[in-house]
């Protein structure tokens, strides 16, 4: 049975967080002399709202949850790091990842001196829930499930996530960075039933705000209260909060861009499949394609010479010969196909 108290580090449970005069006050005032700011207006002379109240309210509405279930980080990468710092005793705890997957789960674990247990996806990139649960021991605090998975592009079915969550006493982190590129169900619908499911999304992909660094966590109020204690007080800067609010208020522009990317993904997939040098284009629910080439020895350099920077994933298990290609604008995608047409093994 999941009990949050059992997975929190003792020092974090004891922690009295940094507090500011604005923790409980966000109303109008005529004089702000509590934070040693410079009073002269530069547009950013004031600290941002440490609790990102407006942004959380907006995200909560879009995601169909309560603001108290929304956490905002300086990108999802900050959230991954916070999850380790809140739950994993350095040198003792471990986390489970399912390669080939997003690299930061393991890098962040290493930084925090947390051991990683790798349970590889099956060759068809599906999750082996039984093997994952068999790898759990008493020091396992986190299991990372990436859906759609980077770099393979496939979704993890909701029932597989439920199986893992209902048989694990730690936290299941479902990374849905690419969820807006698919019409399949999000694990957000599970957070009420499973307090040990924490969903991560981001404004870096479908929302087009990678440079603003806005990551979104959706989970239980109790877990979020602990994460709030540990995060840097002003972890999301004022400009990013404003840019995020502007974008979130223009759902039509968002939908239009996502539609183009999804349409282009399918076009690119069909075009790449026609090429002699391509062995396989994997199906994708994300904004990228994993493509297996017959020979990648010189391909990566060839693309660079054409001014195209792609991501080489060919050194990883199950991804031998694979390059990951992000779906670009229609012009960029055409350039890519044209370039690959010039490549001969
Ligand atoms: N999760 C996955 C699966 C990703 O692929 C990425 C970015 N490549 C991230 C998280 C990081 O997102 P953010 O920009 O919000 O830090």
Short mmCIF file of C-alpha atoms and ligand atoms in Angstrom, two decimals:
data_model
loop_
_atom_site.label_atom_id
_atom_site.label_comp_id
_atom_site.label_asym_id
_atom_site.label_seq_id
_atom_site.Cartn_x
_atom_site.Cartn_y
_atom_site.Cartn_z
CA UNK A 1 0.00 0.00 0.00
CA UNK A 2 1.44 3.38 -1.03
CA UNK A 3 2.15 5.79 1.79
CA UNK A 4 3.90 9.01 0.84
CA UNK A 5 5.62 9.21 4.22
CA UNK A 6 7.39 5.94 3.55
CA UNK A 7 9.17 7.23 0.45
CA UNK A 8 10.18 10.70 1.62
CA UNK A 9 13.70 11.35 2.87
CA UNK A 10 13.81 12.05 6.61
CA UNK A 11 15.69 15.34 6.16
CA UNK A 12 13.01 16.52 3.74
CA UNK A 13 10.21 15.61 6.12
CA UNK A 14 11.95 17.69 8.80
CA UNK A 15 12.75 20.58 6.46
CA UNK A 16 11.40 24.02 7.28
CA UNK A 17 11.27 25.68 3.87
CA UNK A 18 12.42 29.17 2.99
CA UNK A 19 9.55 31.55 3.39
CA UNK A 20 8.84 34.93 1.92
CA UNK A 21 6.38 37.65 2.93
CA UNK A 22 4.46 36.90 -0.26
CA UNK A 23 3.76 33.26 0.52
CA UNK A 24 0.37 34.15 1.93
CA UNK A 25 -0.13 37.47 0.26
CA UNK A 26 -0.52 38.04 -3.43
CA UNK A 27 -2.98 40.93 -3.38
CA UNK A 28 -2.55 44.57 -4.27
CA UNK A 29 -0.24 46.70 -2.15
CA UNK A 30 1.09 50.19 -2.71
CA UNK A 31 4.51 49.65 -1.18
CA UNK A 32 6.54 46.46 -1.48
CA UNK A 33 9.53 46.66 0.82
CA UNK A 34 9.77 43.02 1.86
CA UNK A 35 12.27 41.52 -0.60
CA UNK A 36 15.12 43.99 -1.08
CA UNK A 37 14.18 44.54 -4.70
CA UNK A 38 15.08 47.64 -6.67
CA UNK A 39 11.98 49.89 -6.71
CA UNK A 40 12.62 51.33 -10.19
CA UNK A 41 10.60 49.67 -12.89
CA UNK A 42 12.51 47.62 -15.44
CA UNK A 43 9.61 45.27 -16.13
CA UNK A 44 11.42 42.58 -14.17
CA UNK A 45 12.58 44.40 -11.04
CA UNK A 46 10.15 42.35 -8.92
CA UNK A 47 10.53 38.67 -8.05
CA UNK A 48 8.05 36.36 -9.75
CA UNK A 49 5.15 34.76 -7.89
CA UNK A 50 6.88 31.84 -6.12
CA UNK A 51 3.65 29.84 -6.32
CA UNK A 52 2.85 30.69 -9.96
CA UNK A 53 -0.81 31.05 -8.99
CA UNK A 54 -2.10 32.47 -12.27
CA UNK A 55 -0.24 29.98 -14.41
CA UNK A 56 -1.34 27.05 -12.27
CA UNK A 57 -4.99 28.15 -12.46
CA UNK A 58 -4.76 28.34 -16.24
CA UNK A 59 -3.00 24.97 -16.59
CA UNK A 60 -5.44 23.34 -14.17
CA UNK A 61 -8.33 24.41 -16.34
CA UNK A 62 -6.74 23.10 -19.52
CA UNK A 63 -5.73 19.79 -17.92
CA UNK A 64 -9.02 19.27 -16.08
CA UNK A 65 -7.48 19.15 -12.60
CA UNK A 66 -7.38 21.43 -9.55
CA UNK A 67 -4.64 24.09 -9.23
CA UNK A 68 -3.45 22.31 -6.07
CA UNK A 69 -2.60 19.29 -8.25
CA UNK A 70 -0.33 21.33 -10.54
CA UNK A 71 3.40 21.84 -10.03
CA UNK A 72 5.52 24.02 -12.30
CA UNK A 73 9.22 23.56 -12.79
CA UNK A 74 12.05 25.16 -14.73
CA UNK A 75 11.43 22.58 -17.45
CA UNK A 76 10.55 18.95 -16.70
CA UNK A 77 14.26 18.43 -16.15
CA UNK A 78 14.05 20.39 -12.91
CA UNK A 79 11.05 18.31 -11.85
CA UNK A 80 12.97 15.05 -12.46
CA UNK A 81 15.79 16.33 -10.26
CA UNK A 82 13.36 17.44 -7.53
CA UNK A 83 11.70 14.02 -7.46
CA UNK A 84 15.07 12.43 -6.73
CA UNK A 85 15.93 15.00 -4.08
CA UNK A 86 12.60 14.54 -2.31
CA UNK A 87 12.42 10.74 -2.32
CA UNK A 88 15.89 9.25 -2.80
CA UNK A 89 18.54 9.00 -0.11
CA UNK A 90 21.89 9.38 -1.89
CA UNK A 91 23.92 6.18 -1.89
CA UNK A 92 20.92 4.09 -0.84
CA UNK A 93 17.81 4.54 -2.98
CA UNK A 94 17.34 3.30 -6.52
CA UNK A 95 15.07 4.12 -9.44
CA UNK A 96 13.91 2.01 -12.39
CA UNK A 97 14.15 3.21 -15.98
CA UNK A 98 13.23 1.41 -19.19
CA UNK A 99 15.79 2.04 -21.92
CA UNK A 100 15.92 3.04 -24.65
CA UNK A 101 14.37 6.14 -23.11
CA UNK A 102 14.96 9.77 -22.17
CA UNK A 103 18.52 10.17 -20.90
CA UNK A 104 17.94 12.65 -18.07
CA UNK A 105 16.32 10.07 -15.78
CA UNK A 106 19.69 8.31 -15.49
CA UNK A 107 21.88 11.44 -15.56
CA UNK A 108 19.84 13.11 -12.84
CA UNK A 109 20.01 9.91 -10.79
CA UNK A 110 23.80 9.87 -11.10
CA UNK A 111 24.05 13.51 -10.03
CA UNK A 112 21.99 12.66 -6.94
CA UNK A 113 23.98 9.46 -6.25
CA UNK A 114 20.94 7.30 -6.86
CA UNK A 115 21.40 3.84 -8.39
CA UNK A 116 19.60 3.11 -11.65
CA UNK A 117 18.08 -0.27 -12.42
CA UNK A 118 17.56 -0.75 -16.15
CA UNK A 119 14.67 -2.89 -17.32
CA UNK A 120 14.91 -2.75 -21.11
CA UNK A 121 11.80 -2.38 -23.22
CA UNK A 122 10.98 -5.45 -25.28
CA UNK A 123 12.31 -5.51 -28.83
CA UNK A 124 8.95 -4.12 -30.05
CA UNK A 125 9.43 -1.24 -27.53
CA UNK A 126 6.59 -2.41 -25.28
CA UNK A 127 6.95 -2.26 -21.49
CA UNK A 128 7.38 -5.56 -19.66
CA UNK A 129 5.41 -4.68 -16.52
CA UNK A 130 6.17 -8.01 -14.88
CA UNK A 131 9.92 -7.55 -15.34
CA UNK A 132 9.67 -3.98 -14.03
CA UNK A 133 7.86 -5.11 -10.88
CA UNK A 134 10.32 -7.99 -10.42
CA UNK A 135 13.18 -5.45 -10.41
CA UNK A 136 11.69 -3.51 -7.46
CA UNK A 137 13.38 -3.87 -4.07
CA UNK A 138 12.89 -2.17 -0.71
CA UNK A 139 15.02 0.81 -1.79
CA UNK A 140 13.18 1.50 -5.05
CA UNK A 141 11.55 4.90 -4.84
CA UNK A 142 10.77 5.85 -8.45
CA UNK A 143 9.79 4.10 -11.68
CA UNK A 144 10.00 6.25 -14.81
CA UNK A 145 7.49 5.47 -17.56
CA UNK A 146 7.85 7.62 -20.67
CA UNK A 147 4.71 7.76 -22.83
CA UNK A 148 4.97 8.45 -25.73
CA UNK A 149 8.52 7.26 -25.22
CA UNK A 150 11.54 9.18 -26.41
CA UNK A 151 13.19 7.98 -28.72
CA UNK A 152 10.88 5.14 -29.79
CA UNK A 153 7.68 7.21 -30.21
CA UNK A 154 5.24 4.61 -28.88
CA UNK A 155 2.68 5.02 -26.11
CA UNK A 156 2.56 2.90 -22.99
CA UNK A 157 -1.04 1.66 -22.61
CA UNK A 158 -2.91 3.04 -19.59
CA UNK A 159 -3.61 -0.45 -18.23
CA UNK A 160 0.15 -1.18 -18.12
CA UNK A 161 0.68 2.01 -16.11
CA UNK A 162 -2.14 0.96 -13.76
CA UNK A 163 -0.62 -2.49 -13.31
CA UNK A 164 2.69 -0.96 -12.29
CA UNK A 165 1.10 1.66 -10.01
CA UNK A 166 -1.16 -0.80 -8.21
CA UNK A 167 1.70 -3.20 -7.46
CA UNK A 168 4.37 -0.70 -6.40
CA UNK A 169 4.66 1.25 -3.14
CA UNK A 170 6.83 4.00 -4.60
CA UNK A 171 6.14 6.72 -7.13
CA UNK A 172 5.35 6.01 -10.80
CA UNK A 173 6.51 9.00 -12.82
CA UNK A 174 4.68 9.08 -16.15
CA UNK A 175 6.54 11.42 -18.48
CA UNK A 176 4.04 12.70 -21.04
CA UNK A 177 6.24 15.33 -22.70
CA UNK A 178 4.78 14.35 -26.09
CA UNK A 179 1.18 13.57 -25.09
CA UNK A 180 -0.32 16.47 -27.06
CA UNK A 181 0.71 14.85 -30.35
CA UNK A 182 -1.63 11.91 -29.79
CA UNK A 183 -5.34 11.58 -29.17
CA UNK A 184 -4.82 8.71 -26.73
CA UNK A 185 -5.76 8.99 -23.08
CA UNK A 186 -3.41 10.75 -20.67
CA UNK A 187 -2.48 9.25 -17.30
CA UNK A 188 -3.71 12.50 -15.70
CA UNK A 189 -7.09 10.75 -15.43
CA UNK A 190 -5.46 8.28 -13.00
CA UNK A 191 -4.11 10.65 -10.36
CA UNK A 192 -7.25 10.63 -8.19
CA UNK A 193 -7.33 6.85 -8.05
CA UNK A 194 -3.57 6.34 -7.69
CA UNK A 195 -1.84 8.82 -5.35
CA UNK A 196 1.47 7.26 -6.40
CA UNK A 197 1.11 8.37 -10.02
CA UNK A 198 2.82 11.63 -10.89
CA UNK A 199 2.45 12.86 -14.47
CA UNK A 200 4.96 15.17 -16.10
CA UNK A 201 4.14 17.27 -19.11
CA UNK A 202 5.93 20.26 -20.56
CA UNK A 203 5.33 23.40 -22.57
CA UNK A 204 8.57 22.67 -24.50
CA UNK A 205 7.08 20.51 -27.23
CA UNK A 206 3.51 20.99 -28.49
CA UNK A 207 3.24 24.45 -26.90
CA UNK A 208 6.44 25.56 -28.62
CA UNK A 209 8.08 27.11 -25.54
CA UNK A 210 11.28 25.09 -25.11
CA UNK A 211 13.27 28.28 -24.57
CA UNK A 212 11.01 29.46 -21.76
CA UNK A 213 11.65 26.33 -19.65
CA UNK A 214 8.23 25.52 -18.26
CA UNK A 215 7.68 21.95 -17.07
CA UNK A 216 4.40 20.78 -15.59
CA UNK A 217 3.84 18.14 -12.93
CA UNK A 218 0.41 16.78 -12.07
CA UNK A 219 -0.04 14.70 -8.96
CA UNK A 220 -1.30 14.46 -5.41
CA UNK A 221 -1.58 17.60 -3.32
CA UNK A 222 0.50 16.00 -0.56
CA UNK A 223 3.43 15.18 -2.82
CA UNK A 224 3.29 18.64 -4.38
CA UNK A 225 3.39 20.25 -0.94
CA UNK A 226 6.70 18.49 -0.29
CA UNK A 227 8.09 19.44 -3.69
CA UNK A 228 7.15 23.05 -2.96
CA UNK A 229 9.34 22.94 0.15
CA UNK A 230 12.37 21.79 -1.83
CA UNK A 231 12.18 23.82 -5.04
CA UNK A 232 14.10 27.09 -5.33
CA UNK A 233 11.70 29.85 -4.21
CA UNK A 234 11.55 31.58 -7.60
CA UNK A 235 12.16 28.63 -9.90
CA UNK A 236 10.05 29.89 -12.80
CA UNK A 237 11.03 33.40 -13.88
CA UNK A 238 8.56 36.19 -14.55
CA UNK A 239 9.14 36.31 -18.33
CA UNK A 240 8.52 32.59 -18.69
CA UNK A 241 5.34 32.77 -16.63
CA UNK A 242 4.08 35.58 -18.87
CA UNK A 243 5.03 33.88 -22.12
CA UNK A 244 3.40 30.66 -20.92
CA UNK A 245 0.16 32.45 -19.99
CA UNK A 246 0.03 34.19 -23.38
CA UNK A 247 0.41 30.89 -25.24
CA UNK A 248 -2.00 28.96 -23.04
CA UNK A 249 -4.64 31.59 -23.74
CA UNK A 250 -4.41 30.97 -27.47
CA UNK A 251 -5.63 27.38 -27.78
CA UNK A 252 -6.55 27.91 -31.43
CA UNK A 253 -2.97 28.70 -32.44
CA UNK A 254 -1.81 25.70 -30.43
CA UNK A 255 -4.25 23.33 -32.11
CA UNK A 256 -3.38 24.63 -35.55
CA UNK A 257 0.35 24.03 -35.06
CA UNK A 258 -0.12 20.61 -33.52
CA UNK A 259 -2.35 19.61 -36.44
CA UNK A 260 0.34 20.63 -38.92
CA UNK A 261 3.05 18.75 -37.03
CA UNK A 262 0.94 15.58 -36.83
CA UNK A 263 0.06 15.81 -40.52
CA UNK A 264 3.71 16.41 -41.40
CA UNK A 265 4.79 13.48 -39.25
CA UNK A 266 2.59 11.18 -41.28
CA UNK A 267 3.78 12.70 -44.57
CA UNK A 268 7.44 12.42 -43.54
CA UNK A 269 6.97 8.85 -42.38
CA UNK A 270 5.47 7.88 -45.76
CA UNK A 271 8.23 9.66 -47.71
CA UNK A 272 11.05 8.16 -45.66
CA UNK A 273 9.57 4.68 -46.03
CA UNK A 274 10.03 4.96 -49.81
CA UNK A 275 13.80 5.46 -49.56
CA UNK A 276 16.13 2.53 -50.37
CA UNK A 277 18.44 3.38 -47.47
CA UNK A 278 15.59 3.17 -44.96
CA UNK A 279 14.92 -0.19 -43.35
CA UNK A 280 12.08 0.90 -41.11
CA UNK A 281 10.22 3.97 -39.92
CA UNK A 282 8.72 3.20 -36.52
CA UNK A 283 5.16 4.37 -35.84
CA UNK A 284 5.12 7.52 -33.69
CA UNK A 285 2.66 9.22 -31.36
CA UNK A 286 5.13 12.08 -30.85
CA UNK A 287 6.66 14.90 -32.94
CA UNK A 288 9.62 12.81 -34.05
CA UNK A 289 10.33 9.64 -35.97
CA UNK A 290 12.76 6.89 -35.10
CA UNK A 291 14.18 5.64 -38.38
CA UNK A 292 16.29 2.53 -38.90
CA UNK A 293 18.73 2.93 -41.79
CA UNK A 294 20.54 0.16 -43.63
CA UNK A 295 23.83 1.91 -42.91
CA UNK A 296 24.39 4.83 -40.57
CA UNK A 297 28.21 4.88 -40.71
CA UNK A 298 28.45 8.09 -42.73
CA UNK A 299 24.85 9.21 -42.65
CA UNK A 300 25.00 11.42 -39.60
CA UNK A 301 28.00 13.33 -41.01
CA UNK A 302 26.32 13.48 -44.43
CA UNK A 303 23.29 15.17 -42.89
CA UNK A 304 25.54 17.60 -41.01
CA UNK A 305 27.25 18.46 -44.28
CA UNK A 306 23.79 19.25 -45.68
CA UNK A 307 23.22 21.58 -42.70
CA UNK A 308 20.84 19.16 -41.01
CA UNK A 309 21.39 18.25 -37.35
CA UNK A 310 19.63 15.02 -36.40
CA UNK A 311 19.98 12.83 -33.32
CA UNK A 312 22.07 9.69 -33.54
CA UNK A 313 20.57 6.95 -31.32
CA UNK A 314 22.29 4.09 -33.14
CA UNK A 315 24.49 3.05 -30.20
CA UNK A 316 21.59 2.00 -27.99
CA UNK A 317 20.09 -1.44 -27.54
CA UNK A 318 17.12 -2.04 -29.90
CA UNK A 319 18.00 1.19 -31.73
CA UNK A 320 20.97 -0.10 -33.71
CA UNK A 321 21.11 1.78 -37.02
CA UNK A 322 18.57 4.34 -35.83
CA UNK A 323 18.49 8.10 -36.11
CA UNK A 324 15.79 10.20 -34.46
CA UNK A 325 14.35 12.92 -36.65
CA UNK A 326 12.19 15.72 -35.27
CA UNK A 327 9.29 16.76 -37.49
CA UNK A 328 10.02 20.27 -38.76
CA UNK A 329 8.13 22.77 -40.88
CA UNK A 330 6.87 21.51 -44.27
CA UNK A 331 9.90 23.19 -45.92
CA UNK A 332 12.36 21.61 -43.51
CA UNK A 333 10.83 18.19 -43.97
CA UNK A 334 11.09 18.51 -47.73
CA UNK A 335 14.73 19.54 -47.40
CA UNK A 336 15.39 16.46 -45.30
CA UNK A 337 13.77 14.10 -47.81
CA UNK A 338 15.63 15.79 -50.67
CA UNK A 339 18.95 15.44 -48.85
CA UNK A 340 18.36 11.77 -48.04
CA UNK A 341 17.54 11.15 -51.70
CA UNK A 342 21.12 12.23 -52.47
CA UNK A 343 22.64 9.78 -49.99
CA UNK A 344 23.96 6.56 -51.43
CA UNK A 345 25.55 3.82 -49.34
N1 LIG B 1 10.91 14.31 -21.05
C1 LIG B 1 11.15 13.83 -22.27
C2 LIG B 1 10.66 12.48 -22.61
C3 LIG B 1 11.85 14.59 -23.20
O1 LIG B 1 12.11 14.08 -24.42
C4 LIG B 1 12.31 15.88 -22.85
C5 LIG B 1 13.07 16.78 -23.79
N2 LIG B 1 13.77 16.25 -24.78
C6 LIG B 1 12.04 16.33 -21.57
C7 LIG B 1 11.33 15.54 -20.70
C8 LIG B 1 12.54 17.65 -21.08
O2 LIG B 1 11.55 18.59 -21.13
P1 LIG B 1 11.74 20.08 -20.60
O3 LIG B 1 12.11 20.91 -21.78
O4 LIG B 1 10.40 20.42 -20.04
O5 LIG B 1 12.83 20.06 -19.56
#
